[in-house]
């Protein structure tokens, strides 16, 4: 295993320290906890918190800042953060208007974030949650009851974050967030496994001439394996599934996220997007906004995901609103 680390047990701590030193004017840490918060806290708004296991960078700390998250809680690699750490994040960012938790649908995350919400409730803090379940590949998986939350979570951060910045109440944000989640559909595939630095082992095994369709961001099994084919062939398969799930019709407007899982190059991601755009154009589906890059990774996994979001006017406004975070900027 070749990795630029020091001690495996210090990976998350040193990663957080490095991030804080890279963005000292934007981010700060809650005590010595793996909790990164917005340095210039905005009072009078609902606070947004997300998080999960490390290894998905820039998710989620990279999206802390104006127009997106107020805090992100990092667990160890591929491991949910504990409830007490989420609780400390809630206390750190609450300004009296309540806190909304944005949770990817993994059993550990859901359990720990819900427990933290109960703890905060006993302190008089009003906390609500929304659970992202955008992965259409499988209904239940290794760590999930229901569909998994994957790259579409980033677009939830963006749109719900903009609504919070605009002054939506906690109840309004919960309602808007659930609407956004209902319209976000994602499916991906893996070309190669990732190397987990804490164990020095591959997350799964995959022959050189095969890909796995619908794989999860922690290496959970997908729908099937097949021989590797051209980019267009794989994109066509994923889009067929996504279009069916999205119930898109001619003249509908969508946002597209082509997300890399860590190793796949931007050359490949743009080739993938080239086909996505052509297929949507052929079906007379209008692309309102396209985002290409590494937004929710799986360490150094080879592969990508495609996210489609069926937009309405409210969602379009929030998608294009200002955001200023380390990993996502829009002016």
PDB file of C-alpha atoms in Angstrom:
ATOM      1  CA  UNK A   1       0.000   0.000   0.000  1.00  0.00           C
ATOM      2  CA  UNK A   2       1.403   3.359  -1.059  1.00  0.00           C
ATOM      3  CA  UNK A   3      -0.301   6.216   0.776  1.00  0.00           C
ATOM      4  CA  UNK A   4       0.907   9.629   1.901  1.00  0.00           C
ATOM      5  CA  UNK A   5       0.033   9.144   5.573  1.00  0.00           C
ATOM      6  CA  UNK A   6       1.895   8.989   8.855  1.00  0.00           C
ATOM      7  CA  UNK A   7       0.144   6.730  11.360  1.00  0.00           C
ATOM      8  CA  UNK A   8      -3.122   5.087  10.247  1.00  0.00           C
ATOM      9  CA  UNK A   9      -4.759   5.922  13.571  1.00  0.00           C
ATOM     10  CA  UNK A  10      -4.093   9.648  13.030  1.00  0.00           C
ATOM     11  CA  UNK A  11      -5.521   9.972   9.514  1.00  0.00           C
ATOM     12  CA  UNK A  12      -8.728  11.829  10.381  1.00  0.00           C
ATOM     13  CA  UNK A  13      -7.110  14.123  12.952  1.00  0.00           C
ATOM     14  CA  UNK A  14      -4.299  15.126  10.612  1.00  0.00           C
ATOM     15  CA  UNK A  15      -6.680  15.544   7.682  1.00  0.00           C
ATOM     16  CA  UNK A  16      -8.866  17.914   9.722  1.00  0.00           C
ATOM     17  CA  UNK A  17      -5.834  19.867  10.951  1.00  0.00           C
ATOM     18  CA  UNK A  18      -4.588  20.252   7.395  1.00  0.00           C
ATOM     19  CA  UNK A  19      -7.956  21.455   6.191  1.00  0.00           C
ATOM     20  CA  UNK A  20      -8.244  24.019   8.968  1.00  0.00           C
ATOM     21  CA  UNK A  21      -4.776  25.342   8.142  1.00  0.00           C
ATOM     22  CA  UNK A  22      -5.718  25.588   4.466  1.00  0.00           C
ATOM     23  CA  UNK A  23      -8.886  27.620   5.161  1.00  0.00           C
ATOM     24  CA  UNK A  24      -8.230  29.499   8.441  1.00  0.00           C
ATOM     25  CA  UNK A  25     -10.518  32.394   7.522  1.00  0.00           C
ATOM     26  CA  UNK A  26     -13.500  30.201   6.716  1.00  0.00           C
ATOM     27  CA  UNK A  27     -13.437  27.190   9.050  1.00  0.00           C
ATOM     28  CA  UNK A  28     -12.822  26.394  12.685  1.00  0.00           C
ATOM     29  CA  UNK A  29     -12.951  23.336  14.907  1.00  0.00           C
ATOM     30  CA  UNK A  30     -15.140  22.598  17.903  1.00  0.00           C
ATOM     31  CA  UNK A  31     -12.640  21.966  20.710  1.00  0.00           C
ATOM     32  CA  UNK A  32     -10.508  18.959  19.749  1.00  0.00           C
ATOM     33  CA  UNK A  33     -13.411  17.089  18.146  1.00  0.00           C
ATOM     34  CA  UNK A  34     -13.733  16.048  14.474  1.00  0.00           C
ATOM     35  CA  UNK A  35     -16.331  18.801  14.036  1.00  0.00           C
ATOM     36  CA  UNK A  36     -15.705  21.577  11.523  1.00  0.00           C
ATOM     37  CA  UNK A  37     -17.961  24.626  11.617  1.00  0.00           C
ATOM     38  CA  UNK A  38     -18.416  27.841   9.715  1.00  0.00           C
ATOM     39  CA  UNK A  39     -16.082  30.425  11.239  1.00  0.00           C
ATOM     40  CA  UNK A  40     -18.322  33.406  10.604  1.00  0.00           C
ATOM     41  CA  UNK A  41     -21.493  32.025  12.151  1.00  0.00           C
ATOM     42  CA  UNK A  42     -24.663  33.618  10.810  1.00  0.00           C
ATOM     43  CA  UNK A  43     -27.250  34.184  13.501  1.00  0.00           C
ATOM     44  CA  UNK A  44     -30.978  34.283  12.843  1.00  0.00           C
ATOM     45  CA  UNK A  45     -30.999  31.288  10.506  1.00  0.00           C
ATOM     46  CA  UNK A  46     -31.621  27.580  10.821  1.00  0.00           C
ATOM     47  CA  UNK A  47     -28.294  25.755  11.109  1.00  0.00           C
ATOM     48  CA  UNK A  48     -27.535  22.826   8.801  1.00  0.00           C
ATOM     49  CA  UNK A  49     -25.371  19.893   9.849  1.00  0.00           C
ATOM     50  CA  UNK A  50     -24.245  16.875   7.863  1.00  0.00           C
ATOM     51  CA  UNK A  51     -21.453  14.358   8.159  1.00  0.00           C
ATOM     52  CA  UNK A  52     -20.509  10.734   8.122  1.00  0.00           C
ATOM     53  CA  UNK A  53     -17.473   8.543   7.828  1.00  0.00           C
ATOM     54  CA  UNK A  54     -14.295  10.019   6.395  1.00  0.00           C
ATOM     55  CA  UNK A  55     -13.012   8.838   3.029  1.00  0.00           C
ATOM     56  CA  UNK A  56     -15.581  10.712   0.928  1.00  0.00           C
ATOM     57  CA  UNK A  57     -13.767  14.039   0.734  1.00  0.00           C
ATOM     58  CA  UNK A  58     -14.586  16.765  -0.015  1.00  0.00           C
ATOM     59  CA  UNK A  59     -17.829  15.517   1.551  1.00  0.00           C
ATOM     60  CA  UNK A  60     -18.791  16.805   3.972  1.00  0.00           C
ATOM     61  CA  UNK A  61     -16.484  19.370   5.551  1.00  0.00           C
ATOM     62  CA  UNK A  62     -15.642  20.819   2.144  1.00  0.00           C
ATOM     63  CA  UNK A  63     -19.205  22.125   1.946  1.00  0.00           C
ATOM     64  CA  UNK A  64     -19.154  24.074   5.205  1.00  0.00           C
ATOM     65  CA  UNK A  65     -19.621  27.768   4.537  1.00  0.00           C
ATOM     66  CA  UNK A  66     -21.967  30.432   3.253  1.00  0.00           C
ATOM     67  CA  UNK A  67     -24.915  29.004   1.383  1.00  0.00           C
ATOM     68  CA  UNK A  68     -24.380  25.392   2.367  1.00  0.00           C
ATOM     69  CA  UNK A  69     -23.559  23.703   5.698  1.00  0.00           C
ATOM     70  CA  UNK A  70     -22.918  25.273   9.087  1.00  0.00           C
ATOM     71  CA  UNK A  71     -21.127  22.180  10.406  1.00  0.00           C
ATOM     72  CA  UNK A  72     -19.817  18.803   9.338  1.00  0.00           C
ATOM     73  CA  UNK A  73     -19.028  15.903  11.661  1.00  0.00           C
ATOM     74  CA  UNK A  74     -16.351  13.439  10.566  1.00  0.00           C
ATOM     75  CA  UNK A  75     -16.182   9.824  11.665  1.00  0.00           C
ATOM     76  CA  UNK A  76     -13.248   7.509  11.168  1.00  0.00           C
ATOM     77  CA  UNK A  77     -12.795   6.129   7.649  1.00  0.00           C
ATOM     78  CA  UNK A  78     -16.114   4.643   6.478  1.00  0.00           C
ATOM     79  CA  UNK A  79     -17.432   4.808  10.061  1.00  0.00           C
ATOM     80  CA  UNK A  80     -20.280   6.950  11.351  1.00  0.00           C
ATOM     81  CA  UNK A  81     -19.397   9.701  13.834  1.00  0.00           C
ATOM     82  CA  UNK A  82     -20.681   9.022  17.338  1.00  0.00           C
ATOM     83  CA  UNK A  83     -23.825  10.653  18.682  1.00  0.00           C
ATOM     84  CA  UNK A  84     -21.940  12.748  21.235  1.00  0.00           C
ATOM     85  CA  UNK A  85     -19.877  14.392  18.490  1.00  0.00           C
ATOM     86  CA  UNK A  86     -22.991  15.227  16.464  1.00  0.00           C
ATOM     87  CA  UNK A  87     -24.548  16.589  19.670  1.00  0.00           C
ATOM     88  CA  UNK A  88     -21.563  18.907  20.180  1.00  0.00           C
ATOM     89  CA  UNK A  89     -21.940  20.130  16.604  1.00  0.00           C
ATOM     90  CA  UNK A  90     -25.620  20.895  17.194  1.00  0.00           C
ATOM     91  CA  UNK A  91     -24.826  22.939  20.289  1.00  0.00           C
ATOM     92  CA  UNK A  92     -22.037  24.793  18.506  1.00  0.00           C
ATOM     93  CA  UNK A  93     -24.105  26.046  15.568  1.00  0.00           C
ATOM     94  CA  UNK A  94     -27.605  26.526  16.989  1.00  0.00           C
ATOM     95  CA  UNK A  95     -28.556  30.192  17.056  1.00  0.00           C
ATOM     96  CA  UNK A  96     -32.086  29.775  18.354  1.00  0.00           C
ATOM     97  CA  UNK A  97     -33.842  29.056  15.051  1.00  0.00           C
ATOM     98  CA  UNK A  98     -33.346  25.305  15.200  1.00  0.00           C
ATOM     99  CA  UNK A  99     -31.073  22.794  13.488  1.00  0.00           C
ATOM    100  CA  UNK A 100     -31.678  20.591  10.455  1.00  0.00           C
ATOM    101  CA  UNK A 101     -29.674  17.376  10.140  1.00  0.00           C
ATOM    102  CA  UNK A 102     -28.976  16.153   6.593  1.00  0.00           C
ATOM    103  CA  UNK A 103     -28.283  12.431   6.910  1.00  0.00           C
ATOM    104  CA  UNK A 104     -27.201   9.913   4.287  1.00  0.00           C
ATOM    105  CA  UNK A 105     -29.290   6.761   4.635  1.00  0.00           C
ATOM    106  CA  UNK A 106     -26.852   4.440   6.367  1.00  0.00           C
ATOM    107  CA  UNK A 107     -27.964   2.682   9.525  1.00  0.00           C
ATOM    108  CA  UNK A 108     -25.095   3.943  11.680  1.00  0.00           C
ATOM    109  CA  UNK A 109     -25.475   7.548  10.537  1.00  0.00           C
ATOM    110  CA  UNK A 110     -29.246   7.524  11.022  1.00  0.00           C
ATOM    111  CA  UNK A 111     -28.986   5.993  14.491  1.00  0.00           C
ATOM    112  CA  UNK A 112     -26.264   8.329  15.762  1.00  0.00           C
ATOM    113  CA  UNK A 113     -27.679  11.524  14.278  1.00  0.00           C
ATOM    114  CA  UNK A 114     -31.154  10.708  15.644  1.00  0.00           C
ATOM    115  CA  UNK A 115     -29.685  10.003  19.077  1.00  0.00           C
ATOM    116  CA  UNK A 116     -27.877  13.357  18.981  1.00  0.00           C
ATOM    117  CA  UNK A 117     -31.135  15.082  18.050  1.00  0.00           C
ATOM    118  CA  UNK A 118     -32.831  13.535  21.089  1.00  0.00           C
ATOM    119  CA  UNK A 119     -29.976  14.695  23.322  1.00  0.00           C
ATOM    120  CA  UNK A 120     -30.245  18.227  21.932  1.00  0.00           C
ATOM    121  CA  UNK A 121     -34.017  18.172  22.334  1.00  0.00           C
ATOM    122  CA  UNK A 122     -33.575  17.582  26.051  1.00  0.00           C
ATOM    123  CA  UNK A 123     -31.534  20.813  26.075  1.00  0.00           C
ATOM    124  CA  UNK A 124     -34.368  22.717  24.433  1.00  0.00           C
ATOM    125  CA  UNK A 125     -32.872  22.809  20.918  1.00  0.00           C
ATOM    126  CA  UNK A 126     -35.381  22.193  18.137  1.00  0.00           C
ATOM    127  CA  UNK A 127     -33.855  19.630  15.759  1.00  0.00           C
ATOM    128  CA  UNK A 128     -35.353  18.055  12.654  1.00  0.00           C
ATOM    129  CA  UNK A 129     -33.867  15.717  10.090  1.00  0.00           C
ATOM    130  CA  UNK A 130     -34.052  14.791   6.431  1.00  0.00           C
ATOM    131  CA  UNK A 131     -32.643  11.516   5.119  1.00  0.00           C
ATOM    132  CA  UNK A 132     -31.093  11.324   1.659  1.00  0.00           C
ATOM    133  CA  UNK A 133     -31.784   8.097  -0.246  1.00  0.00           C
ATOM    134  CA  UNK A 134     -30.905   8.976  -3.843  1.00  0.00           C
ATOM    135  CA  UNK A 135     -29.159   5.733  -4.902  1.00  0.00           C
ATOM    136  CA  UNK A 136     -31.589   3.871  -7.160  1.00  0.00           C
ATOM    137  CA  UNK A 137     -29.342   0.824  -7.634  1.00  0.00           C
ATOM    138  CA  UNK A 138     -30.457  -1.313  -4.704  1.00  0.00           C
ATOM    139  CA  UNK A 139     -33.249  -1.164  -2.155  1.00  0.00           C
ATOM    140  CA  UNK A 140     -31.351  -2.591   0.830  1.00  0.00           C
ATOM    141  CA  UNK A 141     -27.610  -3.052   1.266  1.00  0.00           C
ATOM    142  CA  UNK A 142     -24.926  -4.014   3.741  1.00  0.00           C
ATOM    143  CA  UNK A 143     -25.387  -0.940   5.952  1.00  0.00           C
ATOM    144  CA  UNK A 144     -28.784   0.291   4.836  1.00  0.00           C
ATOM    145  CA  UNK A 145     -32.494  -0.249   5.260  1.00  0.00           C
ATOM    146  CA  UNK A 146     -33.915   1.243   2.090  1.00  0.00           C
ATOM    147  CA  UNK A 147     -31.942   3.091  -0.545  1.00  0.00           C
ATOM    148  CA  UNK A 148     -28.498   4.495   0.164  1.00  0.00           C
ATOM    149  CA  UNK A 149     -27.570   8.153   0.282  1.00  0.00           C
ATOM    150  CA  UNK A 150     -24.728   8.984  -2.096  1.00  0.00           C
ATOM    151  CA  UNK A 151     -23.552  11.862  -4.321  1.00  0.00           C
ATOM    152  CA  UNK A 152     -26.973  13.488  -4.630  1.00  0.00           C
ATOM    153  CA  UNK A 153     -26.488  14.539  -1.003  1.00  0.00           C
ATOM    154  CA  UNK A 154     -24.218  17.330  -2.228  1.00  0.00           C
ATOM    155  CA  UNK A 155     -27.080  18.888  -4.190  1.00  0.00           C
ATOM    156  CA  UNK A 156     -29.265  18.652  -1.087  1.00  0.00           C
ATOM    157  CA  UNK A 157     -26.578  20.603   0.792  1.00  0.00           C
ATOM    158  CA  UNK A 158     -26.586  23.211  -1.974  1.00  0.00           C
ATOM    159  CA  UNK A 159     -30.310  23.787  -2.375  1.00  0.00           C
ATOM    160  CA  UNK A 160     -31.346  23.418   1.256  1.00  0.00           C
ATOM    161  CA  UNK A 161     -28.328  25.480   2.297  1.00  0.00           C
ATOM    162  CA  UNK A 162     -29.428  28.312   0.030  1.00  0.00           C
ATOM    163  CA  UNK A 163     -32.950  28.139   1.426  1.00  0.00           C
ATOM    164  CA  UNK A 164     -31.602  28.342   4.979  1.00  0.00           C
ATOM    165  CA  UNK A 165     -29.463  31.328   4.006  1.00  0.00           C
ATOM    166  CA  UNK A 166     -32.567  32.979   2.559  1.00  0.00           C
ATOM    167  CA  UNK A 167     -34.392  32.624   5.864  1.00  0.00           C
ATOM    168  CA  UNK A 168     -36.615  29.560   5.557  1.00  0.00           C
ATOM    169  CA  UNK A 169     -37.926  28.319   8.906  1.00  0.00           C
ATOM    170  CA  UNK A 170     -37.024  24.879  10.223  1.00  0.00           C
ATOM    171  CA  UNK A 171     -40.399  23.456   9.180  1.00  0.00           C
ATOM    172  CA  UNK A 172     -40.094  25.047   5.737  1.00  0.00           C
ATOM    173  CA  UNK A 173     -36.598  23.623   5.304  1.00  0.00           C
ATOM    174  CA  UNK A 174     -37.729  20.149   6.292  1.00  0.00           C
ATOM    175  CA  UNK A 175     -40.534  20.297   3.730  1.00  0.00           C
ATOM    176  CA  UNK A 176     -38.320  21.750   0.995  1.00  0.00           C
ATOM    177  CA  UNK A 177     -35.522  19.287   1.747  1.00  0.00           C
ATOM    178  CA  UNK A 178     -37.836  16.310   1.434  1.00  0.00           C
ATOM    179  CA  UNK A 179     -39.113  17.649  -1.883  1.00  0.00           C
ATOM    180  CA  UNK A 180     -35.557  17.971  -3.174  1.00  0.00           C
ATOM    181  CA  UNK A 181     -34.678  14.461  -1.994  1.00  0.00           C
ATOM    182  CA  UNK A 182     -37.750  13.003  -3.710  1.00  0.00           C
ATOM    183  CA  UNK A 183     -36.519  14.405  -7.035  1.00  0.00           C
ATOM    184  CA  UNK A 184     -32.843  13.375  -6.797  1.00  0.00           C
ATOM    185  CA  UNK A 185     -31.830  10.093  -8.415  1.00  0.00           C
ATOM    186  CA  UNK A 186     -28.279   8.724  -8.576  1.00  0.00           C
ATOM    187  CA  UNK A 187     -26.630   5.579  -9.893  1.00  0.00           C
ATOM    188  CA  UNK A 188     -22.964   4.740 -10.221  1.00  0.00           C
ATOM    189  CA  UNK A 189     -20.463   2.056 -11.087  1.00  0.00           C
ATOM    190  CA  UNK A 190     -16.979   1.014 -10.012  1.00  0.00           C
ATOM    191  CA  UNK A 191     -13.966   0.200 -12.166  1.00  0.00           C
ATOM    192  CA  UNK A 192     -11.698  -0.752  -9.280  1.00  0.00           C
ATOM    193  CA  UNK A 193     -11.830  -1.024  -5.485  1.00  0.00           C
ATOM    194  CA  UNK A 194     -10.316   1.474  -3.092  1.00  0.00           C
ATOM    195  CA  UNK A 195      -7.477   0.843  -0.674  1.00  0.00           C
ATOM    196  CA  UNK A 196      -8.617   1.452   2.912  1.00  0.00           C
ATOM    197  CA  UNK A 197      -5.610   3.108   4.595  1.00  0.00           C
ATOM    198  CA  UNK A 198      -6.570   2.081   8.122  1.00  0.00           C
ATOM    199  CA  UNK A 199      -6.453  -1.608   7.192  1.00  0.00           C
ATOM    200  CA  UNK A 200      -4.127  -1.683   4.195  1.00  0.00           C
ATOM    201  CA  UNK A 201      -6.661  -3.841   2.369  1.00  0.00           C
ATOM    202  CA  UNK A 202      -8.778  -3.406  -0.735  1.00  0.00           C
ATOM    203  CA  UNK A 203     -12.444  -2.737   0.004  1.00  0.00           C
ATOM    204  CA  UNK A 204     -13.477  -5.558  -2.363  1.00  0.00           C
ATOM    205  CA  UNK A 205     -12.071  -7.557  -5.275  1.00  0.00           C
ATOM    206  CA  UNK A 206     -12.876  -6.884  -8.917  1.00  0.00           C
ATOM    207  CA  UNK A 207     -11.212  -8.519 -11.919  1.00  0.00           C
ATOM    208  CA  UNK A 208      -9.306  -6.189 -14.256  1.00  0.00           C
ATOM    209  CA  UNK A 209     -11.731  -6.725 -17.134  1.00  0.00           C
ATOM    210  CA  UNK A 210     -14.925  -6.250 -15.100  1.00  0.00           C
ATOM    211  CA  UNK A 211     -16.918  -3.386 -13.596  1.00  0.00           C
ATOM    212  CA  UNK A 212     -19.548  -3.450 -10.874  1.00  0.00           C
ATOM    213  CA  UNK A 213     -22.788  -1.625 -11.578  1.00  0.00           C
ATOM    214  CA  UNK A 214     -24.588   0.103  -8.726  1.00  0.00           C
ATOM    215  CA  UNK A 215     -21.806  -0.278  -6.175  1.00  0.00           C
ATOM    216  CA  UNK A 216     -22.095   1.715  -2.935  1.00  0.00           C
ATOM    217  CA  UNK A 217     -19.601   4.340  -1.783  1.00  0.00           C
ATOM    218  CA  UNK A 218     -18.271   2.017   0.934  1.00  0.00           C
ATOM    219  CA  UNK A 219     -17.882  -0.911  -1.434  1.00  0.00           C
ATOM    220  CA  UNK A 220     -21.326  -2.398  -0.775  1.00  0.00           C
ATOM    221  CA  UNK A 221     -22.428  -4.784  -3.528  1.00  0.00           C
ATOM    222  CA  UNK A 222     -24.225  -3.376  -6.543  1.00  0.00           C
ATOM    223  CA  UNK A 223     -26.703  -4.992  -8.905  1.00  0.00           C
ATOM    224  CA  UNK A 224     -24.287  -7.012 -11.029  1.00  0.00           C
ATOM    225  CA  UNK A 225     -20.855  -7.261 -12.599  1.00  0.00           C
ATOM    226  CA  UNK A 226     -20.127  -7.218 -16.299  1.00  0.00           C
ATOM    227  CA  UNK A 227     -17.225  -6.897 -18.718  1.00  0.00           C
ATOM    228  CA  UNK A 228     -15.922  -3.368 -19.136  1.00  0.00           C
ATOM    229  CA  UNK A 229     -17.275  -1.665 -22.249  1.00  0.00           C
ATOM    230  CA  UNK A 230     -17.100   1.814 -23.759  1.00  0.00           C
ATOM    231  CA  UNK A 231     -17.989   4.861 -21.695  1.00  0.00           C
ATOM    232  CA  UNK A 232     -21.054   5.538 -23.847  1.00  0.00           C
ATOM    233  CA  UNK A 233     -22.362   1.995 -23.352  1.00  0.00           C
ATOM    234  CA  UNK A 234     -22.135   2.223 -19.577  1.00  0.00           C
ATOM    235  CA  UNK A 235     -23.597   5.722 -19.502  1.00  0.00           C
ATOM    236  CA  UNK A 236     -26.535   4.619 -21.644  1.00  0.00           C
ATOM    237  CA  UNK A 237     -27.307   1.810 -19.205  1.00  0.00           C
ATOM    238  CA  UNK A 238     -27.186   4.082 -16.154  1.00  0.00           C
ATOM    239  CA  UNK A 239     -29.235   6.786 -17.847  1.00  0.00           C
ATOM    240  CA  UNK A 240     -31.904   4.303 -18.854  1.00  0.00           C
ATOM    241  CA  UNK A 241     -32.383   3.414 -15.192  1.00  0.00           C
ATOM    242  CA  UNK A 242     -32.210   7.029 -14.026  1.00  0.00           C
ATOM    243  CA  UNK A 243     -34.656   8.345 -16.591  1.00  0.00           C
ATOM    244  CA  UNK A 244     -37.182   5.669 -15.687  1.00  0.00           C
ATOM    245  CA  UNK A 245     -36.902   6.489 -11.969  1.00  0.00           C
ATOM    246  CA  UNK A 246     -36.996  10.262 -12.534  1.00  0.00           C
ATOM    247  CA  UNK A 247     -40.219  10.218 -14.556  1.00  0.00           C
ATOM    248  CA  UNK A 248     -38.787  12.894 -16.851  1.00  0.00           C
ATOM    249  CA  UNK A 249     -40.751  14.181 -19.809  1.00  0.00           C
ATOM    250  CA  UNK A 250     -39.820  16.372 -22.799  1.00  0.00           C
ATOM    251  CA  UNK A 251     -39.252  20.008 -21.798  1.00  0.00           C
ATOM    252  CA  UNK A 252     -38.533  19.098 -18.164  1.00  0.00           C
ATOM    253  CA  UNK A 253     -35.473  20.805 -16.705  1.00  0.00           C
ATOM    254  CA  UNK A 254     -32.777  18.965 -14.790  1.00  0.00           C
ATOM    255  CA  UNK A 255     -29.528  19.488 -12.985  1.00  0.00           C
ATOM    256  CA  UNK A 256     -26.790  16.945 -13.698  1.00  0.00           C
ATOM    257  CA  UNK A 257     -23.983  15.894 -11.386  1.00  0.00           C
ATOM    258  CA  UNK A 258     -21.246  13.680 -12.846  1.00  0.00           C
ATOM    259  CA  UNK A 259     -19.295  12.678  -9.759  1.00  0.00           C
ATOM    260  CA  UNK A 260     -15.917  10.968  -9.602  1.00  0.00           C
ATOM    261  CA  UNK A 261     -15.227   8.390  -6.904  1.00  0.00           C
ATOM    262  CA  UNK A 262     -11.606   9.386  -6.343  1.00  0.00           C
ATOM    263  CA  UNK A 263      -9.347   7.892  -8.997  1.00  0.00           C
ATOM    264  CA  UNK A 264     -11.256   8.513 -12.227  1.00  0.00           C
ATOM    265  CA  UNK A 265      -9.789  11.441 -14.148  1.00  0.00           C
ATOM    266  CA  UNK A 266     -11.559  14.585 -15.269  1.00  0.00           C
ATOM    267  CA  UNK A 267     -10.903  13.521 -18.863  1.00  0.00           C
ATOM    268  CA  UNK A 268     -13.080  10.471 -18.234  1.00  0.00           C
ATOM    269  CA  UNK A 269     -15.723  12.431 -16.326  1.00  0.00           C
ATOM    270  CA  UNK A 270     -16.080  14.931 -19.169  1.00  0.00           C
ATOM    271  CA  UNK A 271     -16.359  12.066 -21.683  1.00  0.00           C
ATOM    272  CA  UNK A 272     -19.134  10.665 -19.504  1.00  0.00           C
ATOM    273  CA  UNK A 273     -20.860  14.049 -19.354  1.00  0.00           C
ATOM    274  CA  UNK A 274     -20.567  14.413 -23.118  1.00  0.00           C
ATOM    275  CA  UNK A 275     -22.766  11.334 -23.538  1.00  0.00           C
ATOM    276  CA  UNK A 276     -25.128  12.348 -20.734  1.00  0.00           C
ATOM    277  CA  UNK A 277     -25.760  15.718 -22.383  1.00  0.00           C
ATOM    278  CA  UNK A 278     -26.297  14.164 -25.821  1.00  0.00           C
ATOM    279  CA  UNK A 279     -28.805  11.598 -24.564  1.00  0.00           C
ATOM    280  CA  UNK A 280     -30.786  14.204 -22.617  1.00  0.00           C
ATOM    281  CA  UNK A 281     -30.790  16.492 -25.649  1.00  0.00           C
ATOM    282  CA  UNK A 282     -32.095  13.674 -27.860  1.00  0.00           C
ATOM    283  CA  UNK A 283     -34.965  13.209 -25.411  1.00  0.00           C
ATOM    284  CA  UNK A 284     -35.634  16.968 -25.340  1.00  0.00           C
ATOM    285  CA  UNK A 285     -34.859  17.182 -21.632  1.00  0.00           C
ATOM    286  CA  UNK A 286     -33.329  20.544 -20.831  1.00  0.00           C
ATOM    287  CA  UNK A 287     -30.119  20.660 -18.792  1.00  0.00           C
ATOM    288  CA  UNK A 288     -30.347  23.717 -16.541  1.00  0.00           C
ATOM    289  CA  UNK A 289     -27.050  23.163 -14.732  1.00  0.00           C
ATOM    290  CA  UNK A 290     -24.166  20.674 -14.941  1.00  0.00           C
ATOM    291  CA  UNK A 291     -21.575  19.940 -12.259  1.00  0.00           C
ATOM    292  CA  UNK A 292     -18.599  17.686 -13.023  1.00  0.00           C
ATOM    293  CA  UNK A 293     -15.886  16.651 -10.583  1.00  0.00           C
ATOM    294  CA  UNK A 294     -15.069  14.845  -7.352  1.00  0.00           C
ATOM    295  CA  UNK A 295     -17.727  15.780  -4.805  1.00  0.00           C
ATOM    296  CA  UNK A 296     -18.405  12.544  -2.936  1.00  0.00           C
ATOM    297  CA  UNK A 297     -15.538  10.120  -3.340  1.00  0.00           C
ATOM    298  CA  UNK A 298     -14.656   6.709  -1.975  1.00  0.00           C
ATOM    299  CA  UNK A 299     -10.975   7.182  -1.183  1.00  0.00           C
ATOM    300  CA  UNK A 300      -9.181   6.165  -4.411  1.00  0.00           C
ATOM    301  CA  UNK A 301     -11.948   4.044  -5.910  1.00  0.00           C
ATOM    302  CA  UNK A 302     -12.140   4.038  -9.681  1.00  0.00           C
ATOM    303  CA  UNK A 303     -15.592   4.851 -10.924  1.00  0.00           C
ATOM    304  CA  UNK A 304     -18.284   7.491 -11.149  1.00  0.00           C
ATOM    305  CA  UNK A 305     -21.932   8.244 -10.535  1.00  0.00           C
ATOM    306  CA  UNK A 306     -24.550  10.212 -12.425  1.00  0.00           C
ATOM    307  CA  UNK A 307     -27.176  12.246 -10.601  1.00  0.00           C
ATOM    308  CA  UNK A 308     -30.287  13.722 -12.206  1.00  0.00           C
ATOM    309  CA  UNK A 309     -32.520  16.212 -10.403  1.00  0.00           C
ATOM    310  CA  UNK A 310     -35.883  17.203 -11.805  1.00  0.00           C
ATOM    311  CA  UNK A 311     -36.131  20.932 -11.069  1.00  0.00           C
ATOM    312  CA  UNK A 312     -38.916  23.365 -10.367  1.00  0.00           C
ATOM    313  CA  UNK A 313     -38.543  27.166 -10.101  1.00  0.00           C
ATOM    314  CA  UNK A 314     -37.853  27.131  -6.364  1.00  0.00           C
ATOM    315  CA  UNK A 315     -35.128  24.524  -6.742  1.00  0.00           C
ATOM    316  CA  UNK A 316     -33.554  26.400  -9.668  1.00  0.00           C
ATOM    317  CA  UNK A 317     -33.320  29.548  -7.565  1.00  0.00           C
ATOM    318  CA  UNK A 318     -31.630  27.716  -4.705  1.00  0.00           C
ATOM    319  CA  UNK A 319     -29.291  25.795  -6.985  1.00  0.00           C
ATOM    320  CA  UNK A 320     -27.932  29.009  -8.507  1.00  0.00           C
ATOM    321  CA  UNK A 321     -27.771  31.012  -5.253  1.00  0.00           C
ATOM    322  CA  UNK A 322     -24.427  32.136  -3.883  1.00  0.00           C
ATOM    323  CA  UNK A 323     -22.254  29.545  -2.141  1.00  0.00           C
ATOM    324  CA  UNK A 324     -18.784  30.052  -0.749  1.00  0.00           C
ATOM    325  CA  UNK A 325     -17.208  26.905   0.680  1.00  0.00           C
ATOM    326  CA  UNK A 326     -13.818  25.225   0.200  1.00  0.00           C
ATOM    327  CA  UNK A 327     -15.186  22.672  -2.280  1.00  0.00           C
ATOM    328  CA  UNK A 328     -18.117  24.466  -3.878  1.00  0.00           C
ATOM    329  CA  UNK A 329     -18.322  28.108  -4.907  1.00  0.00           C
ATOM    330  CA  UNK A 330     -21.008  29.921  -6.803  1.00  0.00           C
ATOM    331  CA  UNK A 331     -21.185  33.697  -7.144  1.00  0.00           C
TER     332      UNK A 331
END
